[in-house]
């Protein structure tokens, strides 16, 4: 140990040594000699370096410069253990720098950690890899760990070492490719990257931390150290009752939000609102509107605003556009304290090619498949994760658990599931590879999704997982033990496309399209569905929802109210993208605020009031939400009246005597004396009328209530003679008898 081979000295000096702990730091020899080596290229040529050893009395020993580049060595005899010490750099001008030696500290990752990481079974990998704030032997610092099996060497670089890759080379821990280094005296908010030299073709790169908790504001690309242990949550009541409040028999009305464009600060040039400002404004608005949940478009760090977050680079880092990680926690906390759940759009299907990210991470296709027929979305210009690789699966699985655990997220909506489970997704013949059975299913991705759902519900009972899956893949929202993918819910994309196709048609032609609004009941109970009117339907020249509606100004509002009324009556949970609640005319634009000024005008005010009242009715009437996944919660009254474009149906609660009648007239012609069958005679109260004057309607209706007669109709023993308002949905609720109330 006393003499270094020339090759090792050269490797340390030029930062090519993959095992710096063999050379640097303290070493006890068999002859009870202690050798301490330090490579300090920041020390000037005339500087001296000393080792200051703590003990009963502090002693100082000057080191010998053994290489002009800054390698120093000290030999002490009669030493049987390694002491605690500091390095002291003294410059000729009197400046003195004291530092702890990174190579004098033990490794943090245990052999068991390394085994689990290699097997892809370390479900809390985010607690081990990345930049972890630690205190070791009484010294605070940051432990860095990164997976890079094909690197020749890796260094941690940052402002703290002038981005000099020679100063903090990491140690390769095992054949699985985990590299580690504890850097003492390092705190939070330090910029850093991994400087990586590959074993192949001299490839060199500097990468952001795949497990980094915090990132610089784009276009800067460094990671920042961050302490996630300091936040004090105030949402105990919400977390304790979540397993009940998010049950399948409870209302789920989701307000989909893009944080960068929900609202901006016009007084300051239209800048983003911060997480803290959003925490003051968003919960109050969502609660007032009666929504049960918000769903955020992806907030994982992403370099390009125009991707809306769907091309993430920092999977463990909430975007710094709006503030620090604990600021995002404050927003989630505020929503929970207001009784509102938080769902995140989560993107495990692909990632962008940005040079500081995962693509070609260590000079090889590490996170992605090496064959472009498996590893690249040519349509999107992005890369596809290699779901068959243990460490990649572990990265994604631990990321999902990270958001659920560290940020108290209540649900994950998994983006673009179809692109994951089909090998030929958006590919022509010859552009994809079949699976081992010759099929088009991505078996590794399917297994990944099943594991994701199993783990998420195991560790966090009561959370929701939601699939954006646009095909007829069976049993998406059925348990994995029954052969399903294990999601809680699936977006009903077919319902959405048919609904919009119907409502965009001029009412005179709707008689030929009635199947568009009835066909969904053929499969409505095959999955646990969410009915989405999402951001995707109001961009890219698709027009805003209000602008999609046909007719004159008044009819457009009436059509949209009717659409919402039918949506809330239809089995399935509800989702509406921001701006739809008050009738945004313009398509959604990610780079500016919603058109809140429209609320200065009566039609938009009244549409907003209508959506608020719909949400409140939905939440308070069990018949509208208790049974969404079974025919027990739905009965057609009439779907055959195509000439009048009228449909009517019942929604029932678990108590089958608790029901609502929905009567929908999708033409601008009022229907008088229109008879519809109902289960029994009695008084039926009109609990909602989308044509009410309060909602900017024409105030046609049934004077608040109507009496059902013992006149059979539509296979029911009683019936109502109704006035159906134009382009409207009315909802009627039978008045319970005293006996029924006592039984209930």
XYZ file of C-alpha atoms in Angstrom:
744
model
C 0.000 0.000 0.000
C 2.901 2.376 0.512
C 3.809 2.580 -3.172
C 1.255 3.251 -5.862
C 1.627 1.671 -9.240
C 1.996 4.249 -11.986
C -1.282 3.170 -13.595
C -3.284 3.746 -10.425
C -1.727 7.128 -9.819
C -2.463 8.138 -13.381
C -6.061 6.853 -13.101
C -6.695 8.923 -9.967
C -5.128 12.051 -11.442
C -7.105 11.776 -14.686
C -10.361 10.569 -13.053
C -10.488 7.198 -14.774
C -10.247 5.036 -11.657
C -13.396 3.006 -11.027
C -12.471 2.080 -7.450
C -10.999 5.208 -5.803
C -11.394 3.765 -2.292
C -8.528 1.383 -3.108
C -6.200 4.388 -3.327
C -7.760 7.341 -1.528
C -8.745 7.710 2.109
C -7.276 5.890 5.133
C -5.670 2.434 4.864
C -4.305 0.278 7.679
C -1.525 -2.085 6.666
C -0.628 -5.437 8.203
C 2.283 -3.727 9.967
C 0.029 -1.316 11.906
C 0.860 1.536 9.585
C -1.802 4.059 8.660
C -1.607 5.590 5.196
C -3.941 8.462 4.277
C -4.134 9.664 0.687
C -6.086 12.587 -0.672
C -6.375 13.939 -4.180
C -6.926 17.687 -3.902
C -6.423 19.330 -7.305
C -7.970 22.510 -5.903
C -4.836 23.034 -3.764
C -2.391 25.392 -5.468
C 1.157 24.264 -6.278
C 2.537 26.014 -3.178
C -0.229 24.956 -0.780
C 0.392 22.604 2.125
C -2.065 19.954 3.263
C -2.309 18.586 6.775
C -4.250 15.815 8.459
C -5.811 17.030 11.696
C -6.626 14.064 13.944
C -9.215 14.460 16.662
C -8.669 12.826 20.031
C -7.902 13.669 23.627
C -5.815 16.351 22.033
C -5.908 17.381 18.413
C -2.749 16.628 16.439
C -1.748 17.906 13.013
C 0.441 16.043 10.520
C 1.596 17.543 7.242
C 1.057 15.416 4.158
C 3.587 14.865 1.400
C 2.749 15.912 -2.142
C 3.434 12.778 -4.154
C 2.150 14.048 -7.484
C 2.231 17.615 -8.811
C -1.415 17.336 -9.862
C -2.440 17.378 -6.177
C -2.102 13.880 -4.734
C -1.053 13.976 -1.066
C -0.027 11.175 1.265
C 0.638 10.734 4.981
C 2.176 7.681 6.674
C 1.771 7.147 10.425
C 3.257 4.170 12.283
C 1.946 2.262 15.303
C -1.707 2.744 14.413
C -4.221 -0.016 15.034
C -7.397 1.817 14.071
C -8.492 4.570 11.768
C -9.014 7.872 13.594
C -11.480 10.640 12.915
C -9.737 13.367 10.957
C -10.064 16.393 8.737
C -7.964 17.633 5.848
C -6.657 21.184 6.083
C -5.487 23.019 2.934
C -3.302 26.040 3.745
C -2.575 28.455 0.907
C 0.441 30.816 0.929
C -1.864 33.857 1.166
C -3.237 32.608 4.503
C -6.488 31.129 3.195
C -7.371 27.853 4.902
C -9.880 25.221 3.837
C -11.024 22.464 6.194
C -12.876 19.452 4.883
C -13.776 15.926 5.803
C -12.350 13.228 3.563
C -15.167 11.549 1.539
C -13.071 8.390 1.302
C -12.910 8.000 5.089
C -16.642 7.209 5.378
C -18.331 3.806 5.052
C -20.741 2.893 2.288
C -24.429 3.410 3.013
C -25.818 0.721 0.728
C -25.792 -2.730 2.279
C -25.208 -5.958 0.404
C -28.924 -6.661 0.840
C -29.780 -3.324 -0.779
C -27.536 -4.159 -3.718
C -29.109 -7.589 -4.073
C -32.661 -6.211 -4.054
C -31.752 -3.470 -6.526
C -30.235 -6.024 -8.880
C -33.297 -8.250 -8.591
C -35.653 -5.345 -9.204
C -37.295 -5.950 -5.825
C -36.268 -2.811 -3.933
C -39.648 -1.128 -3.824
C -38.270 1.886 -1.946
C -35.245 2.338 -4.189
C -35.816 6.096 -3.989
C -34.638 5.893 -0.365
C -31.279 4.454 -1.461
C -30.380 5.756 -4.913
C -30.037 9.387 -5.885
C -28.869 12.065 -3.444
C -29.778 11.127 0.128
C -29.255 13.517 3.022
C -27.359 11.559 5.686
C -25.455 11.994 8.941
C -22.523 9.590 9.261
C -20.331 9.443 12.347
C -21.676 12.807 13.408
C -20.953 14.448 10.036
C -23.791 15.635 7.813
C -23.569 15.237 4.077
C -25.139 13.682 1.013
C -24.837 10.080 -0.110
C -24.911 9.729 -3.887
C -25.746 6.457 -5.610
C -26.492 5.769 -9.261
C -27.017 2.712 -11.451
C -24.703 2.651 -14.458
C -23.305 -0.814 -15.215
C -21.438 0.180 -18.370
C -19.556 3.153 -16.974
C -15.795 3.065 -16.655
C -15.956 5.724 -13.977
C -18.469 8.226 -12.555
C -17.868 11.409 -10.591
C -20.237 13.689 -8.766
C -19.752 17.221 -10.067
C -21.320 20.472 -8.961
C -20.761 23.978 -7.711
C -19.224 22.528 -4.543
C -16.248 21.164 -6.516
C -16.212 23.628 -9.423
C -17.614 20.904 -11.681
C -14.237 19.160 -11.571
C -14.740 15.463 -12.277
C -11.410 14.587 -10.660
C -12.410 15.564 -7.142
C -15.278 13.226 -6.234
C -14.997 9.964 -8.184
C -17.530 7.341 -7.105
C -16.893 3.726 -6.188
C -18.407 0.882 -8.169
C -20.026 -1.338 -5.562
C -20.889 -4.521 -7.427
C -21.243 -6.231 -10.774
C -24.781 -4.865 -11.010
C -23.381 -1.429 -11.717
C -24.292 0.568 -8.597
C -21.873 3.445 -7.885
C -21.754 5.235 -4.542
C -20.045 8.078 -2.672
C -20.809 9.983 0.514
C -19.764 13.637 0.277
C -19.531 15.179 3.748
C -20.360 18.785 4.621
C -22.804 19.032 1.722
C -26.300 20.407 2.332
C -29.559 21.045 0.509
C -30.030 22.982 -2.738
C -26.593 22.125 -4.130
C -26.464 21.786 -7.918
C -24.971 18.519 -9.160
C -24.739 16.022 -12.009
C -23.035 12.716 -12.672
C -19.962 13.005 -14.922
C -19.784 9.651 -16.621
C -17.177 8.016 -18.848
C -18.385 4.886 -20.595
C -16.501 1.664 -21.192
C -17.441 2.050 -24.841
C -15.839 4.258 -27.488
C -14.657 6.933 -25.073
C -18.212 8.196 -24.577
C -18.423 10.982 -21.974
C -21.521 12.728 -20.667
C -22.865 14.685 -17.713
C -26.300 13.593 -16.596
C -28.967 14.765 -14.213
C -29.767 12.306 -11.436
C -32.420 9.764 -12.516
C -33.550 9.654 -8.867
C -33.055 13.386 -8.229
C -35.649 14.978 -5.956
C -35.308 18.531 -7.256
C -34.212 20.133 -10.527
C -33.101 23.476 -11.832
C -35.678 25.592 -13.638
C -35.526 24.845 -17.336
C -33.612 25.455 -19.583
C -30.976 24.630 -16.921
C -30.640 20.919 -16.372
C -28.785 20.150 -13.140
C -30.259 18.257 -10.232
C -30.327 19.803 -6.768
C -29.872 18.105 -3.430
C -32.998 18.263 -1.289
C -34.067 17.116 2.163
C -37.483 15.473 1.969
C -37.644 14.764 5.706
C -38.523 18.250 6.927
C -42.143 18.750 5.858
C -44.870 18.439 8.512
C -48.100 17.142 6.997
C -51.453 18.415 8.301
C -53.750 16.022 6.422
C -54.181 13.217 8.947
C -57.982 13.353 8.776
C -57.988 12.957 5.005
C -55.424 10.152 4.955
C -57.245 8.251 7.702
C -60.608 8.264 5.898
C -59.362 8.028 2.304
C -59.939 4.298 2.007
C -63.656 4.963 2.529
C -64.023 8.268 0.687
C -62.416 6.823 -2.451
C -64.517 3.665 -2.514
C -66.253 2.558 -5.698
C -69.613 3.519 -4.182
C -68.583 7.112 -3.513
C -68.776 10.137 -5.827
C -65.707 10.812 -7.934
C -65.903 14.128 -9.795
C -62.470 15.077 -11.118
C -61.350 18.553 -12.147
C -58.424 18.077 -14.538
C -55.837 20.842 -14.194
C -52.695 21.976 -15.965
C -50.905 23.966 -13.280
C -49.109 26.241 -15.714
C -52.248 27.553 -17.368
C -55.108 27.257 -14.874
C -54.474 30.797 -13.738
C -51.520 33.155 -14.107
C -50.499 36.484 -12.640
C -51.526 39.162 -15.165
C -50.045 41.910 -13.005
C -46.602 40.350 -13.446
C -46.502 39.628 -17.134
C -48.584 36.477 -16.992
C -46.056 34.521 -14.929
C -46.878 31.120 -13.472
C -48.542 30.952 -10.110
C -46.315 29.199 -7.600
C -47.301 26.040 -5.754
C -47.819 28.210 -2.666
C -50.096 30.636 -4.529
C -51.999 27.725 -6.023
C -52.379 26.301 -2.512
C -54.227 29.493 -1.552
C -56.470 29.660 -4.628
C -57.093 26.226 -6.120
C -58.548 24.315 -3.110
C -61.127 27.031 -2.422
C -62.240 27.090 -6.068
C -62.433 23.320 -6.450
C -64.366 22.977 -3.199
C -66.779 25.750 -4.169
C -67.374 24.003 -7.514
C -68.204 20.737 -5.762
C -65.473 18.567 -7.244
C -64.173 15.701 -5.136
C -60.730 15.474 -6.765
C -58.239 17.326 -8.894
C -56.112 15.585 -11.464
C -52.864 17.292 -12.392
C -51.314 16.876 -15.805
C -47.802 15.497 -15.205
C -45.756 17.550 -12.776
C -42.585 15.464 -13.016
C -39.748 17.649 -14.262
C -39.802 18.105 -18.041
C -37.645 20.302 -20.260
C -40.262 21.424 -22.804
C -43.370 23.339 -21.740
C -45.126 22.290 -24.926
C -45.055 18.621 -23.898
C -47.473 19.533 -21.043
C -45.353 17.269 -18.840
C -45.898 14.131 -20.908
C -42.199 13.897 -21.802
C -40.626 13.810 -18.315
C -36.930 13.723 -17.506
C -36.990 14.055 -13.705
C -39.409 11.334 -12.654
C -38.777 11.917 -8.932
C -38.712 15.706 -9.155
C -41.846 17.885 -9.082
C -41.213 20.565 -11.640
C -39.365 23.573 -10.282
C -41.354 25.891 -12.574
C -43.690 26.503 -9.661
C -41.391 26.133 -6.663
C -39.607 23.625 -4.455
C -40.721 20.063 -3.612
C -42.076 21.048 -0.197
C -44.075 23.802 -1.878
C -45.802 21.139 -3.966
C -46.446 19.210 -0.755
C -48.089 22.349 0.621
C -50.461 22.373 -2.357
C -51.369 18.704 -1.895
C -51.779 19.269 1.845
C -54.079 22.256 1.302
C -56.264 20.248 -1.083
C -56.511 17.406 1.417
C -57.426 19.767 4.223
C -60.219 21.055 1.979
C -61.444 17.476 1.516
C -60.191 17.174 -2.066
C -58.221 14.214 -3.387
C -55.201 14.566 -5.670
C -54.564 12.405 -8.736
C -51.379 12.688 -10.793
C -50.964 11.909 -14.450
C -48.010 9.517 -14.455
C -45.965 8.685 -17.565
C -44.137 5.325 -17.477
C -44.652 4.730 -21.196
C -41.810 6.749 -22.700
C -39.198 9.428 -22.113
C -37.547 12.112 -24.283
C -34.091 12.060 -25.833
C -32.765 15.161 -24.050
C -29.041 14.847 -23.427
C -29.195 15.253 -19.644
C -31.808 12.521 -19.247
C -32.020 8.740 -19.497
C -31.479 8.147 -23.201
C -28.171 6.345 -23.925
C -27.341 7.024 -20.292
C -23.932 5.359 -19.986
C -23.050 4.988 -23.631
C -25.441 2.074 -23.967
C -29.193 1.645 -24.212
C -29.625 1.311 -20.473
C -33.212 2.333 -19.746
C -34.521 1.750 -23.268
C -34.443 -1.218 -25.657
C -31.457 -1.214 -27.987
C -33.584 -2.288 -30.965
C -35.567 0.727 -32.247
C -38.383 -1.638 -33.187
C -38.857 -2.075 -29.441
C -37.199 1.014 -27.999
C -38.459 4.063 -29.847
C -41.746 5.823 -30.522
C -40.940 7.290 -33.914
C -44.310 9.077 -33.982
C -43.528 10.918 -30.732
C -39.741 11.075 -31.031
C -39.341 9.427 -27.635
C -37.813 6.290 -26.151
C -39.620 3.311 -24.621
C -38.589 1.816 -21.296
C -37.217 -1.707 -21.287
C -39.822 -3.269 -18.995
C -38.022 -6.591 -19.051
C -34.944 -5.231 -17.260
C -35.036 -5.539 -13.476
C -33.465 -2.197 -12.680
C -35.727 -0.327 -15.107
C -38.851 -1.903 -13.656
C -37.545 -1.080 -10.198
C -36.981 2.542 -11.232
C -40.582 2.928 -12.392
C -42.228 0.923 -9.623
C -40.381 2.773 -6.897
C -41.272 6.042 -8.619
C -44.978 5.247 -8.411
C -44.639 4.353 -4.728
C -42.552 7.494 -4.188
C -45.397 9.813 -5.216
C -47.935 7.879 -3.178
C -45.725 7.840 -0.096
C -43.687 11.041 -0.080
C -46.330 13.330 -1.570
C -49.527 11.686 -0.235
C -50.895 11.379 -3.762
C -54.303 9.681 -3.812
C -54.217 8.236 -7.301
C -52.114 7.741 -10.402
C -53.623 8.053 -13.850
C -51.288 6.059 -16.103
C -50.849 7.731 -19.454
C -50.987 5.983 -22.834
C -51.401 2.427 -21.569
C -52.224 1.190 -25.077
C -48.800 2.341 -26.281
C -47.235 0.183 -23.576
C -49.154 -3.063 -23.977
C -49.113 -3.308 -27.784
C -45.822 -3.889 -29.571
C -47.265 -2.642 -32.853
C -48.686 0.573 -31.421
C -48.368 3.313 -34.093
C -46.098 1.022 -36.138
C -46.407 -0.296 -39.644
C -45.760 -3.842 -40.743
C -42.096 -4.668 -40.325
C -41.504 -1.897 -37.780
C -42.125 -4.026 -34.696
C -41.050 -7.329 -33.208
C -43.557 -9.947 -32.014
C -43.362 -11.419 -28.536
C -42.000 -14.903 -27.849
C -45.369 -16.399 -28.762
C -45.594 -14.482 -32.022
C -48.191 -12.034 -30.724
C -48.451 -8.252 -30.602
C -48.796 -7.969 -26.836
C -45.868 -6.534 -24.880
C -45.728 -9.232 -22.232
C -43.098 -7.428 -20.143
C -45.182 -4.234 -20.073
C -48.307 -6.167 -19.125
C -46.451 -7.830 -16.273
C -45.077 -4.460 -15.200
C -48.557 -2.927 -15.034
C -49.897 -5.839 -13.010
C -47.004 -5.526 -10.584
C -47.498 -1.775 -10.383
C -51.132 -2.127 -9.383
C -50.454 -4.949 -6.959
C -47.732 -3.011 -5.145
C -49.550 0.336 -5.168
C -52.656 -1.113 -3.551
C -50.625 -3.258 -1.174
C -48.560 -0.404 0.235
C -51.299 2.233 0.036
C -54.780 0.748 0.466
C -57.482 3.061 -0.772
C -55.476 4.798 -3.494
C -56.693 4.809 -7.087
C -54.917 3.679 -10.221
C -56.500 4.773 -13.484
C -55.676 3.596 -16.996
C -55.897 5.777 -20.064
C -56.413 2.771 -22.301
C -58.093 3.350 -25.640
C -58.582 -0.195 -26.942
C -60.721 -3.183 -26.054
C -58.053 -4.885 -23.933
C -60.123 -6.998 -21.519
C -60.277 -6.661 -17.728
C -58.184 -3.526 -17.414
C -59.932 -2.640 -14.154
C -60.254 -6.156 -12.792
C -57.982 -7.613 -10.077
C -54.758 -9.267 -11.122
C -55.725 -12.468 -9.302
C -58.610 -12.766 -11.757
C -56.351 -12.159 -14.741
C -56.934 -8.408 -15.005
C -54.416 -5.591 -15.146
C -55.445 -4.492 -11.665
C -56.385 -0.835 -12.264
C -59.112 0.771 -10.166
C -60.635 2.531 -13.172
C -60.328 2.868 -16.910
C -61.076 5.978 -18.967
C -64.091 5.324 -21.219
C -62.673 6.670 -24.450
C -65.352 5.066 -26.622
C -68.126 6.822 -24.686
C -66.298 10.124 -25.020
C -65.814 9.886 -28.793
C -69.421 8.787 -29.392
C -70.808 11.491 -27.100
C -68.910 14.285 -28.821
C -69.801 12.938 -32.256
C -73.466 13.048 -31.289
C -73.482 16.511 -29.743
C -71.463 18.081 -32.544
C -74.194 17.063 -34.987
C -76.963 19.490 -35.831
C -80.036 18.393 -33.836
C -81.955 17.775 -37.055
C -79.578 14.886 -37.792
C -79.370 13.440 -34.289
C -82.236 11.040 -35.010
C -79.759 9.163 -37.199
C -77.094 9.072 -34.486
C -79.015 7.979 -31.397
C -76.884 4.854 -31.157
C -73.929 7.127 -30.306
C -75.411 7.856 -26.887
C -76.974 4.456 -26.261
C -74.275 2.058 -27.466
C -72.036 2.725 -24.452
C -74.607 0.988 -22.253
C -73.788 -2.239 -24.074
C -70.407 -2.301 -22.329
C -70.799 0.238 -19.502
C -70.345 -2.402 -16.814
C -67.519 -4.407 -18.367
C -65.018 -2.152 -16.577
C -64.975 0.389 -13.784
C -65.202 3.454 -15.982
C -64.395 7.136 -15.679
C -66.151 9.352 -18.219
C -63.488 11.817 -19.418
C -63.867 15.135 -21.166
C -60.155 15.800 -20.956
C -57.528 18.217 -22.215
C -56.985 16.085 -25.318
C -60.445 17.015 -26.607
C -59.922 20.792 -26.526
C -56.570 21.208 -28.334
C -55.026 20.739 -31.779
C -57.876 22.349 -33.750
C -60.490 20.190 -31.993
C -62.171 23.330 -30.574
C -63.267 24.002 -27.007
C -66.325 22.085 -25.820
C -68.626 25.117 -26.098
C -67.271 25.863 -29.567
C -67.963 22.273 -30.664
C -71.693 22.729 -30.024
C -73.945 23.519 -33.005
C -76.548 26.246 -33.266
C -76.761 29.884 -32.326
C -75.256 31.445 -29.210
C -78.048 30.342 -26.878
C -78.245 26.843 -28.363
C -74.522 26.275 -27.882
C -74.844 26.853 -24.165
C -77.996 24.747 -24.027
C -76.312 21.890 -25.892
C -73.337 21.969 -23.541
C -75.580 21.939 -20.465
C -77.448 18.974 -21.927
C -74.185 17.181 -22.631
C -73.048 17.645 -19.030
C -76.432 16.552 -17.706
C -76.340 13.351 -19.740
C -72.729 12.741 -18.681
C -73.588 13.026 -14.989
C -76.552 10.706 -15.389
C -74.603 8.067 -17.299
C -72.980 5.317 -15.182
C -69.313 6.024 -14.508
C -67.254 8.519 -12.545
C -66.743 12.000 -13.997
C -63.807 14.062 -15.294
C -63.881 17.539 -16.826
C -60.894 19.578 -17.958
C -60.497 23.071 -16.546
C -62.302 25.813 -18.448
C -65.108 23.507 -19.449
C -66.994 24.431 -16.292
C -67.566 28.023 -17.404
C -67.576 27.608 -21.176
C -64.170 28.528 -22.515
C -64.570 29.525 -26.171
C -60.914 29.231 -27.117
C -59.004 26.000 -27.337
C -56.813 25.312 -24.347
C -53.359 26.898 -24.664
C -50.653 25.608 -22.336
C -48.775 28.907 -22.371
C -51.491 31.252 -21.092
C -54.209 31.435 -18.478
C -57.765 30.257 -18.883
C -60.134 32.992 -20.053
C -61.404 33.880 -16.597
C -62.647 37.236 -17.895
C -65.559 35.351 -19.472
C -67.079 35.153 -16.007
C -67.857 38.841 -16.337
C -70.666 37.725 -18.660
C -73.973 36.191 -17.594
C -74.010 33.059 -19.818
C -70.637 31.902 -18.507
C -71.506 32.720 -14.910
C -74.672 30.672 -15.185
C -72.954 27.739 -16.885
C -70.452 27.680 -14.028
C -73.343 27.684 -11.546
C -74.931 24.781 -13.423
C -71.755 22.664 -13.236
C -71.444 23.489 -9.540
C -75.036 22.384 -8.919
C -74.506 19.235 -10.998
C -71.527 18.323 -8.836
C -73.480 18.921 -5.660
C -76.437 16.877 -6.865
C -74.052 14.123 -7.939
C -72.392 14.076 -4.519
C -75.598 14.159 -2.485
C -77.745 11.722 -4.484
C -76.611 8.121 -3.907
C -78.476 7.056 -7.042
C -75.981 9.009 -9.143
C -72.831 7.382 -7.791
C -73.362 4.329 -5.582
C -73.727 1.758 -8.373
C -71.654 2.610 -11.424
C -70.481 -0.879 -12.339
C -73.669 -2.933 -12.481
C -77.076 -2.962 -14.188
C -78.547 -2.718 -10.693
C -77.780 0.987 -10.837
C -79.306 1.694 -14.260
C -82.534 1.020 -16.145
C -83.583 2.275 -19.524
C -87.029 3.817 -19.648
C -86.916 4.626 -23.350
C -84.053 4.797 -25.844
C -86.108 4.154 -29.003
C -87.601 7.595 -29.619
C -85.144 8.552 -32.319
C -87.612 10.831 -34.112
C -87.752 13.167 -31.130
C -84.124 12.538 -30.032
C -85.324 11.739 -26.529
C -83.807 9.237 -24.132
C -84.876 8.506 -20.576
C -83.445 6.264 -17.890
C -83.403 5.582 -14.166
C -80.394 5.676 -11.892
C -80.715 3.676 -8.671
C -78.886 3.624 -5.351
C -78.113 0.509 -3.313
C -81.505 1.094 -1.811
C -83.416 0.302 -5.003
C -86.347 2.475 -3.905
C -83.965 5.457 -4.051
C -83.880 6.396 -7.725
C -83.800 9.327 -10.126
C -85.413 9.731 -13.530
C -83.313 11.402 -16.227
C -85.275 12.694 -19.206
C -83.198 14.120 -22.054
C -84.475 16.112 -25.020
C -81.690 16.701 -27.508
C -83.612 18.885 -29.960
C -84.448 22.607 -29.688
C -88.178 21.754 -29.704
C -90.020 21.583 -26.334
C -91.972 18.353 -25.857
C -95.289 18.810 -24.050
C -97.352 16.047 -22.488
C -94.512 13.625 -23.044
C -95.263 10.391 -21.212
C -92.566 8.336 -19.511
C -92.999 5.251 -17.385
C -91.870 5.191 -13.744
C -91.834 2.506 -11.039
C -94.728 3.921 -9.001
C -97.232 6.733 -8.750
C -96.770 9.781 -6.565
C -95.148 13.176 -6.587
C -91.875 13.552 -8.496
C -89.800 16.645 -7.770
C -87.766 18.253 -10.505
C -84.407 18.392 -8.714
C -82.471 19.659 -11.747
C -83.462 21.309 -14.994
C -80.643 22.349 -17.306
C -83.064 24.787 -18.993
C -83.666 26.754 -15.794
C -83.311 30.499 -16.013
C -80.646 30.337 -13.327
C -78.547 28.428 -15.865
C -79.245 30.741 -18.834
C -82.061 28.522 -20.032
C -85.557 29.350 -21.291
C -87.217 28.291 -18.027
C -89.385 25.626 -19.596
C -90.178 22.835 -17.177
C -92.640 21.238 -14.823
C -93.144 23.928 -12.186
C -90.892 22.066 -9.767
C -92.931 18.858 -9.473
C -95.316 16.552 -11.324
C -97.644 13.746 -10.217
C -97.231 10.241 -11.620
C -100.476 8.461 -12.468
C -101.306 4.770 -12.360
C -101.112 4.676 -16.130
C -98.746 1.933 -17.361
C -96.068 2.973 -19.823
C -92.687 1.695 -20.992
C -93.193 -1.568 -19.035
C -93.696 0.364 -15.786
C -96.955 0.417 -13.798
C -97.103 4.220 -13.572
C -96.143 7.167 -15.725
C -95.529 10.885 -15.833
C -96.830 13.388 -18.347
C -93.910 15.759 -18.674
C -92.820 18.908 -20.373
C -89.363 18.306 -21.785
C -87.492 21.588 -22.260
C -85.530 22.203 -25.469
C -81.945 20.938 -25.595
C -82.161 19.992 -21.959
C -81.917 17.323 -19.310
C -84.316 17.211 -16.388
C -83.869 15.053 -13.309
C -86.842 13.981 -11.195
C -86.874 12.346 -7.780
C -89.924 10.645 -6.287
C -91.204 11.963 -3.006
C -90.866 9.229 -0.445
C -93.851 8.160 1.600
C -93.577 8.185 5.374
C -93.429 4.381 5.342
C -90.558 4.388 2.839
C -88.637 6.909 4.930
C -89.064 4.784 8.050
C -87.904 1.660 6.174
C -84.898 3.484 4.737
